[in-house]
Structure formats: C-alpha cells, structure tokens
Coordinates of C-alpha atoms and ligand atoms in Angstrom, one line a residue:
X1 CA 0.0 0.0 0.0
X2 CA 1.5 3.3 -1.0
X3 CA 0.0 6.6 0.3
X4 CA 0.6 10.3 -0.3
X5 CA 2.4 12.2 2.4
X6 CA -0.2 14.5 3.3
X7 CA -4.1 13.4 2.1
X8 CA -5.0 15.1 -0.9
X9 CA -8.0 17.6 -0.5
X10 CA -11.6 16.7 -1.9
X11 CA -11.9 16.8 -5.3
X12 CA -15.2 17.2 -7.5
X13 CA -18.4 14.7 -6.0
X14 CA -19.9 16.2 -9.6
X15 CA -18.4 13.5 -11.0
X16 CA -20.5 10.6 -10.8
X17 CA -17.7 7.9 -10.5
X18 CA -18.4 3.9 -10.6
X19 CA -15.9 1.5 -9.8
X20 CA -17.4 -2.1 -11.5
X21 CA -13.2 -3.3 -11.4
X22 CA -13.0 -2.7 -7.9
X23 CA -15.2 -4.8 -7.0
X24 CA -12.8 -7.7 -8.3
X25 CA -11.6 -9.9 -5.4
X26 CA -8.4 -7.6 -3.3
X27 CA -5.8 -9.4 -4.8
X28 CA -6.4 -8.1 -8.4
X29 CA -5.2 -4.7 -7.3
X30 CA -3.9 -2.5 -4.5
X31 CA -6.1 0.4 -3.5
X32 CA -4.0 3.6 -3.7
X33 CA -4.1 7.3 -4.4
X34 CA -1.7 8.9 -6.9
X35 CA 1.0 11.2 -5.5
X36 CA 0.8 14.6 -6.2
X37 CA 2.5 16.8 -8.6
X38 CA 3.8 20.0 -7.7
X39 CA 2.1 23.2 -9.2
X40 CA 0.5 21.1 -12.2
X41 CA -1.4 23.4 -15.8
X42 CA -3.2 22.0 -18.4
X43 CA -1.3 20.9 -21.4
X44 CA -4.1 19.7 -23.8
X45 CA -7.2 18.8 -23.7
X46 CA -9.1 16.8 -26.4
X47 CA -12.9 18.1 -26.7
X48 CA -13.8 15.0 -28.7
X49 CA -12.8 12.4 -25.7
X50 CA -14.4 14.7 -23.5
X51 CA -17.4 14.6 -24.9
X52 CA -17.6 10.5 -25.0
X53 CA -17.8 11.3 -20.8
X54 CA -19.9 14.6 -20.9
X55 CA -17.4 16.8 -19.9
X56 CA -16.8 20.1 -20.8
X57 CA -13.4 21.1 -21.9
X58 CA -14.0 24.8 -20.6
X59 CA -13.9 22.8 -17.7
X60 CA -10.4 21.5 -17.8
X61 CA -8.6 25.5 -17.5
X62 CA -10.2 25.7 -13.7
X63 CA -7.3 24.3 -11.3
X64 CA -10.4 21.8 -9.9
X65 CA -10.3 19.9 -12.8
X66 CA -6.2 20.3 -13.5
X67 CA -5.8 19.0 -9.6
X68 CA -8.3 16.2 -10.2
X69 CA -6.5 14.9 -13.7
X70 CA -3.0 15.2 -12.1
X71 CA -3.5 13.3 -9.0
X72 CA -4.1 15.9 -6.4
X73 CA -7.1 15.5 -5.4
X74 CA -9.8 12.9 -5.5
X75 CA -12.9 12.9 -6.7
X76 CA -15.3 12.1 -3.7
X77 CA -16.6 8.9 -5.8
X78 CA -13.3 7.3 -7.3
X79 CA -11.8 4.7 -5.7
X80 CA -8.2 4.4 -7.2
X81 CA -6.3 1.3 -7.3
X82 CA -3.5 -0.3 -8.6
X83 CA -4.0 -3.4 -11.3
X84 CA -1.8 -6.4 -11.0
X85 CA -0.9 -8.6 -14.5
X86 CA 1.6 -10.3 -16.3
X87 CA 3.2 -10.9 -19.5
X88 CA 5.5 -11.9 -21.9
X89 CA 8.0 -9.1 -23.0
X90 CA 9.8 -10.0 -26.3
X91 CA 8.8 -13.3 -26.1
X92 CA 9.8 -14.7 -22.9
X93 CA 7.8 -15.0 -19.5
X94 CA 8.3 -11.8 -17.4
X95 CA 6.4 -12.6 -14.2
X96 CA 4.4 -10.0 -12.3
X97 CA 4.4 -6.3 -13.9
X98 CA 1.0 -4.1 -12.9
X99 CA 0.2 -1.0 -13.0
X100 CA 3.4 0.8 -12.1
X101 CA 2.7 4.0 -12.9
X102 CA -1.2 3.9 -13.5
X103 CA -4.2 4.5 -11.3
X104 CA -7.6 4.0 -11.6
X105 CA -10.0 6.6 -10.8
X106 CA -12.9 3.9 -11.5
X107 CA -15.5 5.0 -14.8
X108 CA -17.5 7.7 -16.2
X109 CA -20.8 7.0 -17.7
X110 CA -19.9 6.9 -21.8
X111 CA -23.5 6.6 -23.1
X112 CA -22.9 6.8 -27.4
X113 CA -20.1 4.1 -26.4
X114 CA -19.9 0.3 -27.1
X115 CA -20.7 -1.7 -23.8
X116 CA -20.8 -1.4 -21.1
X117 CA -21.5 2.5 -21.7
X118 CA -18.9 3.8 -19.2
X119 CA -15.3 4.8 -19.7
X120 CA -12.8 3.7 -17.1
X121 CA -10.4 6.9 -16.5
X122 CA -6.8 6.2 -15.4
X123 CA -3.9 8.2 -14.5
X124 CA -0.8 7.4 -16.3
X125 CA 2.1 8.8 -14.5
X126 CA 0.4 9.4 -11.4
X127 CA 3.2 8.2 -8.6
X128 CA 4.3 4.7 -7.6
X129 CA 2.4 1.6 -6.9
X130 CA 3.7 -1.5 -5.6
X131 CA 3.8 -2.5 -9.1
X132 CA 6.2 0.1 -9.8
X133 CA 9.2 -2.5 -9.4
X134 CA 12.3 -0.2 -10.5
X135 CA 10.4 2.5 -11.7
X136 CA 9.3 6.3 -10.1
X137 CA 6.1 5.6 -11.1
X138 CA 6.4 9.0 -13.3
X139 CA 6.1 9.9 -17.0
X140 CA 8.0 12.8 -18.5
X141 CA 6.0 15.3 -20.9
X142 CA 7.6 13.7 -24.1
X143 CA 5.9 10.6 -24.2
X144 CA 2.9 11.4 -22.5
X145 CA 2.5 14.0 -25.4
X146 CA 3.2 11.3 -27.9
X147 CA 0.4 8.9 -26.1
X148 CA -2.3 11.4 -26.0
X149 CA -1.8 13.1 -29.8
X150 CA -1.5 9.1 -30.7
X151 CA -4.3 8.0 -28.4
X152 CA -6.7 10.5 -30.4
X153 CA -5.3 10.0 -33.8
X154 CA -5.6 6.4 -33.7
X155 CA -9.8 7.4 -33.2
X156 CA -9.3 9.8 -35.8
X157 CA -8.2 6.7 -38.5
X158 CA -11.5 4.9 -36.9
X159 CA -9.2 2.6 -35.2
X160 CA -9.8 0.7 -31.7
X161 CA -7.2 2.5 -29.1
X162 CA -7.8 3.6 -25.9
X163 CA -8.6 7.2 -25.4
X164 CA -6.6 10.3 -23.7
X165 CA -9.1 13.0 -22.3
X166 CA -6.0 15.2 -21.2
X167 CA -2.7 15.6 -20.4
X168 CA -1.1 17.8 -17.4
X169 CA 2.1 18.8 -16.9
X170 CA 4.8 19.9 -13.8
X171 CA 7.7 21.6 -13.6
X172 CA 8.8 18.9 -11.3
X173 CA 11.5 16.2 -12.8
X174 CA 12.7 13.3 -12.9
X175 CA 15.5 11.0 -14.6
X176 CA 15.5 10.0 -17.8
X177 CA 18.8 9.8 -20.0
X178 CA 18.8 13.4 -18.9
X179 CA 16.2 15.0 -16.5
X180 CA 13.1 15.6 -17.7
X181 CA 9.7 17.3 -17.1
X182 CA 6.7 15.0 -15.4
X183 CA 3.3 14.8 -17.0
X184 CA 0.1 12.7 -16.6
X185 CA -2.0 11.6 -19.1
X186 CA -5.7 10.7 -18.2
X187 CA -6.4 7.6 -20.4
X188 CA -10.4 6.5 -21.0
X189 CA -11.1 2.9 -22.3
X190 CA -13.7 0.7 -21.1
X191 CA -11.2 -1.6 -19.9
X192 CA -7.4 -1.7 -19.5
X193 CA -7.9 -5.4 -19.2
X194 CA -4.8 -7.0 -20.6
X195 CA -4.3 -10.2 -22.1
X196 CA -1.1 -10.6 -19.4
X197 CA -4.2 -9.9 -17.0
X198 CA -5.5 -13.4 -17.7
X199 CA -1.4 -15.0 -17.8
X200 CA -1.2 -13.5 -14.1
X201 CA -3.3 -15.9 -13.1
X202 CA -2.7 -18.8 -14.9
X203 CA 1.2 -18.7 -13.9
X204 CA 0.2 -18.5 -10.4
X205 CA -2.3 -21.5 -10.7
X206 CA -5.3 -19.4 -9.4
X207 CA -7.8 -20.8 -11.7
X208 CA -10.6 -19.3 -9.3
X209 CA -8.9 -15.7 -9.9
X210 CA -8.7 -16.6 -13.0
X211 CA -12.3 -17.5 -13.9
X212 CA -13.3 -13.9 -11.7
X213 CA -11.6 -12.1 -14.3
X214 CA -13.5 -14.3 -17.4
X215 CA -16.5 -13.9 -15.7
X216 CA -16.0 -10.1 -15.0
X217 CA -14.9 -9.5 -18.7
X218 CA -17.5 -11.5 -20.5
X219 CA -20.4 -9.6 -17.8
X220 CA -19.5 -6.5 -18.9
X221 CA -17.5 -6.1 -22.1
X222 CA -19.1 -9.3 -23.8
X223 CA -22.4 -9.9 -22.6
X224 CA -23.7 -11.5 -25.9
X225 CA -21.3 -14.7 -25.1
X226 CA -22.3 -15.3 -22.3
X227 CA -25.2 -17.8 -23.8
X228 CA -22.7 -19.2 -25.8
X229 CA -22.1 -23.1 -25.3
X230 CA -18.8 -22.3 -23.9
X231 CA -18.6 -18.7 -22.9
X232 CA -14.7 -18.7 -22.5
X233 CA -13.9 -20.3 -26.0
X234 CA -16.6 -17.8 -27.1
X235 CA -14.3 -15.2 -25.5
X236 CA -11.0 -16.3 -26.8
X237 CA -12.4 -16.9 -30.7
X238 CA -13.4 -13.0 -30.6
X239 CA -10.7 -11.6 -28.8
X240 CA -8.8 -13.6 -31.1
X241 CA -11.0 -12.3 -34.4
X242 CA -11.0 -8.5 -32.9
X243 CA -7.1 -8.6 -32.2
X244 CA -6.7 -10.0 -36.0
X245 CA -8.7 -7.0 -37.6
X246 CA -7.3 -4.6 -35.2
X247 CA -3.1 -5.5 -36.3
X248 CA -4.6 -5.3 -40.1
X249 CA -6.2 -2.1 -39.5
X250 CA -2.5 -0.9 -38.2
X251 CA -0.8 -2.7 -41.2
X252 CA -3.1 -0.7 -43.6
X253 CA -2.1 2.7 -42.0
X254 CA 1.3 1.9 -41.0
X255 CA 1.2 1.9 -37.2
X256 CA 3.9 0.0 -35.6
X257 CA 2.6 -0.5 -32.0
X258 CA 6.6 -1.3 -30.9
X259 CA 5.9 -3.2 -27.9
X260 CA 4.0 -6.0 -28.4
X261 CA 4.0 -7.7 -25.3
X262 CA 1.2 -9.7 -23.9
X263 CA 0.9 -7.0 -21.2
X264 CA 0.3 -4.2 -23.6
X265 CA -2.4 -6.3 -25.2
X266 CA -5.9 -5.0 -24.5
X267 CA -8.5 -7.9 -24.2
X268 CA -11.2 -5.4 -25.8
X269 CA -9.4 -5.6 -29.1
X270 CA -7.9 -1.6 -28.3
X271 CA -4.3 -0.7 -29.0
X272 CA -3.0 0.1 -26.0
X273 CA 0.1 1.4 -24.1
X274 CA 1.8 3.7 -26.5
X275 CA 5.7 3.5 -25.9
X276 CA 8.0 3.7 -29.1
X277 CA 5.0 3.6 -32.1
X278 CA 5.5 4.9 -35.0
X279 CA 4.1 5.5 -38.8
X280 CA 5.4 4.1 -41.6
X281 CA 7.1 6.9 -43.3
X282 CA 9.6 5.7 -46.3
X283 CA 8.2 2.1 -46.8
X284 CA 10.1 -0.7 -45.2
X285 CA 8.4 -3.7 -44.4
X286 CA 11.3 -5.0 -41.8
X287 CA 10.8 -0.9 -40.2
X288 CA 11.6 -1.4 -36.2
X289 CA 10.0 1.6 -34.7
X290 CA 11.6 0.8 -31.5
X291 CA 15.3 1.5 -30.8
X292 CA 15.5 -0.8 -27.9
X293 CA 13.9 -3.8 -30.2
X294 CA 17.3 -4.5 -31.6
X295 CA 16.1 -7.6 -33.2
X296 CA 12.9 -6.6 -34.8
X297 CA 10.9 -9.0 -33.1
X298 CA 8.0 -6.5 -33.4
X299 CA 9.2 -4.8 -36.7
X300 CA 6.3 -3.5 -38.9
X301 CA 6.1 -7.2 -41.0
X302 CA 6.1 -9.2 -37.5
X303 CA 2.7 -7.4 -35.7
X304 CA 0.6 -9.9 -38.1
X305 CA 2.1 -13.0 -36.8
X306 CA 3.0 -11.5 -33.1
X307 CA -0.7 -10.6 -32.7
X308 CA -1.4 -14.7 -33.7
X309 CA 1.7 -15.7 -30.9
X310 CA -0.2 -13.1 -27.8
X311 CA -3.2 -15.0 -28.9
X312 CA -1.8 -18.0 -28.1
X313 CA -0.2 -17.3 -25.0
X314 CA -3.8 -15.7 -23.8
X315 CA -5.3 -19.3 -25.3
X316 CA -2.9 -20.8 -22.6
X317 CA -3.8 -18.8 -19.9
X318 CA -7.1 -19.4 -21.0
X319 CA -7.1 -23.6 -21.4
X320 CA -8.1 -24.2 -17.9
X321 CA -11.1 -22.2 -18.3
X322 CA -12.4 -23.6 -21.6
X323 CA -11.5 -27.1 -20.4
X324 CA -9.6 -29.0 -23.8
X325 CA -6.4 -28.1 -26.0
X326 CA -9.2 -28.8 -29.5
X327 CA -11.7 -26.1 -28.4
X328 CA -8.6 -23.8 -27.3
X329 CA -6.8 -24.6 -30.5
X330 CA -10.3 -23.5 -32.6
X331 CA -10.6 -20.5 -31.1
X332 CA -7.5 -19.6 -32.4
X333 CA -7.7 -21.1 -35.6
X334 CA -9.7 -18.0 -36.9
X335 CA -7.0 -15.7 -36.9
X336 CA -5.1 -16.2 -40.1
X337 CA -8.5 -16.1 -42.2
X338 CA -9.8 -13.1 -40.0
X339 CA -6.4 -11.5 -40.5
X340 CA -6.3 -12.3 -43.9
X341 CA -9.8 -11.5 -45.1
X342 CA -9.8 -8.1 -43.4
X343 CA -6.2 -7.2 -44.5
X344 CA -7.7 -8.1 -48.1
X345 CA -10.1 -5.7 -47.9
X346 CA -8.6 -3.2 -46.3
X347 CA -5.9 -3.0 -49.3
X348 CA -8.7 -3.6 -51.8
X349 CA -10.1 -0.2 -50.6
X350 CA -6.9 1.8 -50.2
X351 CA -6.6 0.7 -54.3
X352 CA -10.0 1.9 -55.0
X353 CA -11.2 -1.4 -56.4
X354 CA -14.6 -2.3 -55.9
X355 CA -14.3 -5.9 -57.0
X356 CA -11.9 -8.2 -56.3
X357 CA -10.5 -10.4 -58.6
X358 CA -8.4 -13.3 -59.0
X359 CA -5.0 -11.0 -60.2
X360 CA -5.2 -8.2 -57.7
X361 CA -2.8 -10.1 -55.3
X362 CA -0.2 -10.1 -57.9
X363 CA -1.0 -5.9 -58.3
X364 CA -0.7 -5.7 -54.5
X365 CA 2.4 -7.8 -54.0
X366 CA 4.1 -6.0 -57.2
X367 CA 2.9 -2.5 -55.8
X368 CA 4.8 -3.6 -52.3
X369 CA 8.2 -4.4 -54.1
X370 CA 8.4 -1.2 -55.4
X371 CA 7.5 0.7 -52.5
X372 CA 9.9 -1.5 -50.6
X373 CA 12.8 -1.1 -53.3
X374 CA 12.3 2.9 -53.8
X375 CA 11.3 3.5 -49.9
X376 CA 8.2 5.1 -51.0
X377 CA 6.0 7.5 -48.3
X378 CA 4.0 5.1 -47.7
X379 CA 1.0 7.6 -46.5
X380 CA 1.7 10.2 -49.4
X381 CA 1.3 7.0 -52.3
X382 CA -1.9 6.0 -51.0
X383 CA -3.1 9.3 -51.0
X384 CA -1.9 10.5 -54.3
X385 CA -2.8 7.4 -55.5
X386 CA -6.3 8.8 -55.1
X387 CA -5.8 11.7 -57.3
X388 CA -4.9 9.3 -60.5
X389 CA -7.2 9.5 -63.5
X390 CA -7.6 5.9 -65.4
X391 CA -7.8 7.9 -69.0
X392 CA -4.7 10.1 -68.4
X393 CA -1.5 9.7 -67.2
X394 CA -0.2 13.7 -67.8
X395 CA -1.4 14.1 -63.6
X396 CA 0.3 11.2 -62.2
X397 CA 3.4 14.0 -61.7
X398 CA 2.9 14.2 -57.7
X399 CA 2.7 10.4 -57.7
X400 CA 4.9 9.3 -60.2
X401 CA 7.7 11.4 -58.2
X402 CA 7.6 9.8 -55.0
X403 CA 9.9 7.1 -57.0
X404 CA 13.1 7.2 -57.8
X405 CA 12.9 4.7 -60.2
X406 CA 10.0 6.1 -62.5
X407 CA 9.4 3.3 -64.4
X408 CA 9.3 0.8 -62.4
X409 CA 6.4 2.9 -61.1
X410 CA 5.0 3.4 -64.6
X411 CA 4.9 -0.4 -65.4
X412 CA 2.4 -0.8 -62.2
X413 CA 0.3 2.1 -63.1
X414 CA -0.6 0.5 -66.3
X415 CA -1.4 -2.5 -65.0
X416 CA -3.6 -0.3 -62.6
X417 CA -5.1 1.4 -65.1
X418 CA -5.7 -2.1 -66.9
X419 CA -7.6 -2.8 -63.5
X420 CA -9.2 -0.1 -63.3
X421 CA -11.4 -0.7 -66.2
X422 CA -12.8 -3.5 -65.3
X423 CA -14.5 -1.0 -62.4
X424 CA -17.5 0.9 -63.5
X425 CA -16.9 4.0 -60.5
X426 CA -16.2 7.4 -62.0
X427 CA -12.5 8.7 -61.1
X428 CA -14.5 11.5 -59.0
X429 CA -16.2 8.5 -56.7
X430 CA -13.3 6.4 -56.7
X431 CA -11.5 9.5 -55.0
X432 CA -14.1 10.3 -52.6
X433 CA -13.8 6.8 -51.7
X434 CA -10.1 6.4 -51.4
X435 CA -9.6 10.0 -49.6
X436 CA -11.8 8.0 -47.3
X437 CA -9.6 5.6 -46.5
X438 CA -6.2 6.5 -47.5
X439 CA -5.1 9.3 -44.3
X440 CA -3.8 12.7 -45.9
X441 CA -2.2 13.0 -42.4
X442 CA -0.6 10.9 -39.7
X443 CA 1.5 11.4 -36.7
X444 CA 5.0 11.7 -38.3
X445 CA 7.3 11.7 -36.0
X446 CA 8.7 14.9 -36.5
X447 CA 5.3 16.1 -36.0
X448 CA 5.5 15.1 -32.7
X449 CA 9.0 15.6 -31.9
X450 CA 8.3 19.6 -33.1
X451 CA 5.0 19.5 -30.8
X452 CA 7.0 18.2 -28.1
X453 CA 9.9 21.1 -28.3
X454 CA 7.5 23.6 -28.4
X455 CA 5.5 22.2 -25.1
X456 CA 9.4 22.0 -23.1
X457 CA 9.6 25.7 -23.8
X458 CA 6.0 25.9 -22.3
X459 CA 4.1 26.5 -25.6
X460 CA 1.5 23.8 -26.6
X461 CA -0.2 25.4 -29.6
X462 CA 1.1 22.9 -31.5
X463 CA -0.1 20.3 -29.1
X464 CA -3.4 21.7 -29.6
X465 CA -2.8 22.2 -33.5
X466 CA -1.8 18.5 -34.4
X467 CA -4.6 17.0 -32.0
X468 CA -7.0 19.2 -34.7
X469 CA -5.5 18.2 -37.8
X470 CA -5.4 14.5 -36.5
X471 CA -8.6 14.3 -35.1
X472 CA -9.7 14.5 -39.0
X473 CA -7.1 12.8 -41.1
X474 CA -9.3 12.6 -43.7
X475 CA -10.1 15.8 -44.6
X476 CA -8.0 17.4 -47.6
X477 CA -7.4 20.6 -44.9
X478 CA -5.6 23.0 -47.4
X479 CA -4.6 25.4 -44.5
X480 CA -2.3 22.1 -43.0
X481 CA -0.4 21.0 -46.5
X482 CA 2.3 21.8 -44.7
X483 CA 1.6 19.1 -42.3
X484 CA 1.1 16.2 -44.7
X485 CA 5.0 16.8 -46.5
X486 CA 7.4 14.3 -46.6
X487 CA 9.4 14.7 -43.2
X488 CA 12.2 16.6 -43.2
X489 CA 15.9 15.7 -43.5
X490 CA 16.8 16.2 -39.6
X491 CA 13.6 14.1 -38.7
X492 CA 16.0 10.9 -40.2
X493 CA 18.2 10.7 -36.8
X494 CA 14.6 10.7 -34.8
X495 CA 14.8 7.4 -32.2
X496 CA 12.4 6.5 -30.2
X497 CA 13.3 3.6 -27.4
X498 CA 11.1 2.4 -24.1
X499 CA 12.5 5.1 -22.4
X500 CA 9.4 7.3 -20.9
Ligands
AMP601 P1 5.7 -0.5 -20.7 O1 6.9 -1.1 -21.3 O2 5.6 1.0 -20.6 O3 4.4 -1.2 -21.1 O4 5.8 -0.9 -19.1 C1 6.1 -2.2 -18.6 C2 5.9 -2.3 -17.2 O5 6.7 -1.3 -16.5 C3 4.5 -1.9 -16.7 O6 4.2 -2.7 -15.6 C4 4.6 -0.4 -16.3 O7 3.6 0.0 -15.4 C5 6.0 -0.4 -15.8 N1 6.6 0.9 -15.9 C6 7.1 1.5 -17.0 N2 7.6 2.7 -16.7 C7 7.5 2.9 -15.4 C8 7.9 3.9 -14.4 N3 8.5 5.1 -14.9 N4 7.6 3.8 -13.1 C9 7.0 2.6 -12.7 N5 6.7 1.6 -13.5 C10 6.9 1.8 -14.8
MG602 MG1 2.6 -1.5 -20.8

C-alpha cells in the first residue's frame, strides 16, 4: 500500500464515478491514491474524448479539474487502485508487472459508447504503486505527449485504441537519459484489461482468480457470449478475431505498436500502451520503430504474426477455463482467415477497387516491391494514388515522383489502369472513396517531436494544433499542407526507445 504524504483535499463529487473493477476480489489490485505533482497546468485537452464522458473542456482550465486529472485531489466517488498482470516481453515469460505508474479513478458514464456505456479513467504517470518494481512511477511530458496526440489520432483513423481526455504537466523532474519534465496523461477505455491480466493468473495456478476475471470481462464487455455453449472459448475466438482486424487495421495505415508484449495487449481488441510507435514513413516492411527492439521481433512485418503468438499465449492462460487443447486450438484457428480477409479488404479499398479479382494479389504484392525497393512515403502514395485519372497519365506528376525509379512505377500504373477498367466507379467517386480511407495526415514523427519542443519551452499550440488536424485525417485541410510533406531531413536521426 503506497499513500501520499499528506491526504489530498476533496476533489469534485460532480463526478459521478463507478468503480465495477473494484469490486474484483483484493488481490487483483492495490487500493492507492496517486501522489501529487507539484504546481500542475493544463497541457491539452481533447474536446472529442471529452465529450464521449460529458465533460466540458472549458472545464479543464479551472485548477479543480487540473488537480483532479494530475492526481491531487480525488474525486469524492473514485476509488483508485493499482491493477496487477503479467506478460510476456519480447517473447519470454516476465512474471508479475501491474500498474506501475497507472491508477484507476474507476469509470464515467460513456453513453454513445460500445458496452458497457462507461469509460474507465486512469492516471498514467500518477506516482508509484507497488507495481512500480524499478520505476518512479512518473512519466516525462515527451511521451505522454506522444500517447495522448496518438491515443486520439488512432480514433481519428476509426481505429480501436484507448482514449486520452488530457494531459497535465509539472515543472517537477525526474531521470530520464537526462532530467526531464513530469506529465500525466488521463487515459479512458472501457477496460485496460490485458491479455497478461489473464497470464497472471494462470502462472500463479489461481484458476478461481482466474475465472473472476473471465466472468467479469464476458459480464460486462461481452455480454452476448455469455449464452454461448462455452462462454470462455466464445471469449477467446473474438478476442482472437478482434485482435486480428485490429493489427490489419494498423498494417493498412502503418502503425507500428513497438511493444507488443502480452501486457500491452488490450483484451477489448484496443491498442493500447503507447511507448516507441510509430508511422510508416519511407516504406520498409522490416521498419523497427523501436530502438530498444534490436532484433525486430515486433518490426512492422512481424505485428501480423506477433498478434497470432499473444493470442496463443492468452489461449494458454485461457485452457483451464475452456477445459480441452481442441476447443482452445479452434478459437484460435480463426486468426489467419480473419487477418487475412480483413487485411484483403482493407488493401482492396486503399486501391479503389470495388471488385476483387483473381490478379489483384499479384498488383498488391508487385505494388509492395516497389515501394519497398524505392522507400516510398507510404502515407503520401496512398493518398496521391487517389488523385490518378484511369484515361490520363499527364497528372500522375505528384505520384509518379515519390519514386526514384520512374518506371518501375510506370509499369504498375498501367497495370492499374488495366484494373481499373474493369470497375464501372467514375475517377470523382473512386477518389471520394479512397480519400476516405487513404489518411492525408498521420502522426510523423517529427510532427510530434516539433510539438514536443514547443510544449518543453512551455508552448502547446502545437499540441493543440496537431490534436485538430489529426482528429480529421481525412479531410483534404488546405490550410495544413504543410503538415502532410514528406518529413524533413533532420527528422532521419529521430529514435524512439522504451524510455518514458
Ligand atoms: P511498458 O513497457 O511501458 O508497457 O511498461 C512495462 C511495465 O513497466 C508496466 O508494468 C509499467 O507499469 C511499468 N513501468 C514503466 N515505466 C515505469 C515507471 N516510470 N515507473 C514505474 N513503472 C513503470
Ligand atoms: Mg505496458
């Protein structure tokens, strides 16, 4: 148990606070309140997660509510705590992690979201926990930027993530490679159930604890199998089908998760925990996004087969509850095709194409080897590639330039033009359509890194500015061009490693 110093002073009882995970048995978490930050302001504030909760974001400039998201004082209905879990990191059993930095306020009522209607709200960087092991329990401003502008970008692609409400900020310090400003981001997702949730209690052969947690999940967050014949196979087949779209919904935009350990696996099908990510920017399909992942077990053409392995090591954890290795291994058996199918479509749609036909695989997997071999923008092809007429090759300038090697861009554009005839859309729909699907702006990097410098110097307009331009990727935006360029030649030396 790990206390404050001094108790923190009431915070809002306007905020009508639940808390369904405390009522878990004890050991699944500690019950704590976050330490305090000296002096905290308001960094950002993102109006669209504040609305999923029915907050206000006038609300977030009165110290109240900047106290009450840093950790200072406590809502009079929260009951913050500490989870406990597990996991495999880089592929090899790493015992008991937890919350080491998080607390749980408990949830908001969420009433236009999925179920259970009610957003859990967590502080990340909130003080230690007996889960911190090593740890100060902190995070610095850097990466808690780079969570929430990622958090809320990810919802601007119409991809599953959790969600950041806000993010705070203290002159107070801590150690990273140098010393570095503290921050808290407040996180929202129904759940923050991981899949190293379930491993915890596997590995320490507490299959009670570990059917409380099945129960608790399927109750709230999958009601509809609970009828099944065997809820918990029921459970594992759609976590297994939802992490499967979820890793081709990041292949299809680019988004390297970085650490794809069982812990930072969400059991709601959410990407979660955002450490090293990044966008594809010149495509590589053996990218590593994280500097610390010095082998590339979780390099961009890994996630696909890396979200299958977490699968399998949650089917494990799982086994005792669904009672045979054949129902365990069906329930996982549905990734490849669910992976496959949705991955499939997903690139069908970033062409343009309507139908699909025998060939297209063969246009994909030639359109791949010269991205690959000419280290294409990824983001700026698809995109452009939206702006191609099928009559008329005298516009495919902007495109045809992204190459270095022209023709070996020209010989694919006639066999996409070939393709394209057998389509009956207009080149005006077609567009509309792919500008739909193809982002005109992600989270580059440098984007963030320039956000970042501007927020350690105490300015976060452009913390504010990207969060706009992100929350609507697909919008054409003329007043951002600027902000959908090819990164600039300083942005090359950019690493990004665990460190946060
Ligand atoms: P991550 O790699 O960020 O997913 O973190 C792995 C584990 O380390 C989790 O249990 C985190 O809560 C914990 N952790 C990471 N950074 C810190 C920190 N600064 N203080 C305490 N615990 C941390
Ligand atoms: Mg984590």
């Amino acid at each position: 148990m790990n206390s404050p110093d001094l108790p923190l002073p009431p915070g809002s009882d306007a905020l009508p606070f639940e808390n369904t995970f405390a009522g878990l048995p004890p050991a699944f978490y500690t019950a704590l309140s976050p330490t305090p930050l000296r002096a905290p302001y308001l960094v950002a504030v993102s109006p669209a997660a504040a609305a999923l909760v029915g907050l206000d974001p006038e609300q977030f400039s009165t110290l109240e509510f900047i106290e009450t998201f840093t950790g200072n004082r406590l809502p009079a209905q929260a009951a913050p705590l500490a989870a406990v879990y597990s996991g495999h990191q880089f592929g090899v059993w790493a015992g008991q992690l937890g919350d080491g930095r998080a607390i749980l306020l408990g949830e908001l009522p969420a009433p236009t979201t999925a179920a259970p209607g009610r957003l859990e709200l967590q502080l990340k960087g909130a003080g230690p926990t007996p889960y911190s092991r090593m740890g100060d329990g902190r995070a610095v401003l850097r990466s808690s930027i780079r969570e929430f502008l990622c958090s809320e970008a990810m919802a601007g692609l119409g991809i599953p993530t959790t969600r950041a409400l806000c993010v705070t900020g203290s002159d107070q310090r801590v150690m990273r490679e140098t010393p570095e400003t503290t921050a808290v981001v407040t996180r929202m997702a129904p759940s923050f159930i991981r899949f190293g949730s379930f491993e915890h209690w596997f590995y320490n052969d507490q299959p009670e604890l570990l059917r409380a947690l099945a129960d608790h999940v399927l109750t709230h967050f999958y009601p509809d199998l609970l009828t099944a014949a065997n809820p918990y196979a029921a459970l594992l087949t759609e976590v297994t089908r939802r992490t499967a779209h979820l890793v081709a919904q990041w292949q299809a935009v680019g988004f390297m998760h970085g650490v794809l350990n069982t812990d930072n696996m969400s059991i709601l099908g959410l990407t979660l925990d955002y450490g090293p990510f990044g966008f594809m920017e010149a495509f590589d399909a053996g990218h590593i996004c994280n500097h610390t992942d010095q082998q590339g077990r979780y390099a961009y053409s890994m996630q696909p087969q890396i979200g299958h392995w977490n699968c399998f090591a949650l089917g494990q954890a799982m086994l005792p509850l669904i009672g045979s290795v054949e129902a365990t291994q069906d329930a996982l058996a549905g990734y490849k095709h669910d992976y496959d199918s949705r991955m499939a479509a997903l690139l069908q749609a970033k062409l343009g194409l309507v139908r699909q036909l025998p060939d297209d695989n063969l246009l994909v997997d030639v359109l791949f080897a010269i991205l690959q071999a000419g280290h294409v923008d990824f983001t700026l092809f698809f995109r452009r590639l939206g702006n191609l007429q099928r009559a008329d090759s005298a516009g495919d300038a902007p495109l045809r330039d992204l190459f270095i090697e022209r023709a070996a861009f020209d010989a694919w554009a006639v066999q996409y033009r070939l393709r394209l005839q057998q389509e009956e859309r207009s080149d005006a729909a077609r567009q509309l359509a792919m500008h739909a699907v193809n982002p005109k702006y992600i989270l580059r990097n440098y984007l963030a890194q320039t956000a970042i410098e501007k927020a350690d110097a105490s300015d976060f307009s452009e913390v504010a500015r990207l969060l706009d331009i992100l929350a609507r990727p697909f919008d054409e935006q003329p007043e951002h061009e600027a902000y959908a360029d090819l990164p600039p030649d300083w942005a090359n030396h950019l690493e990004v490693s665990c460190s946060s």
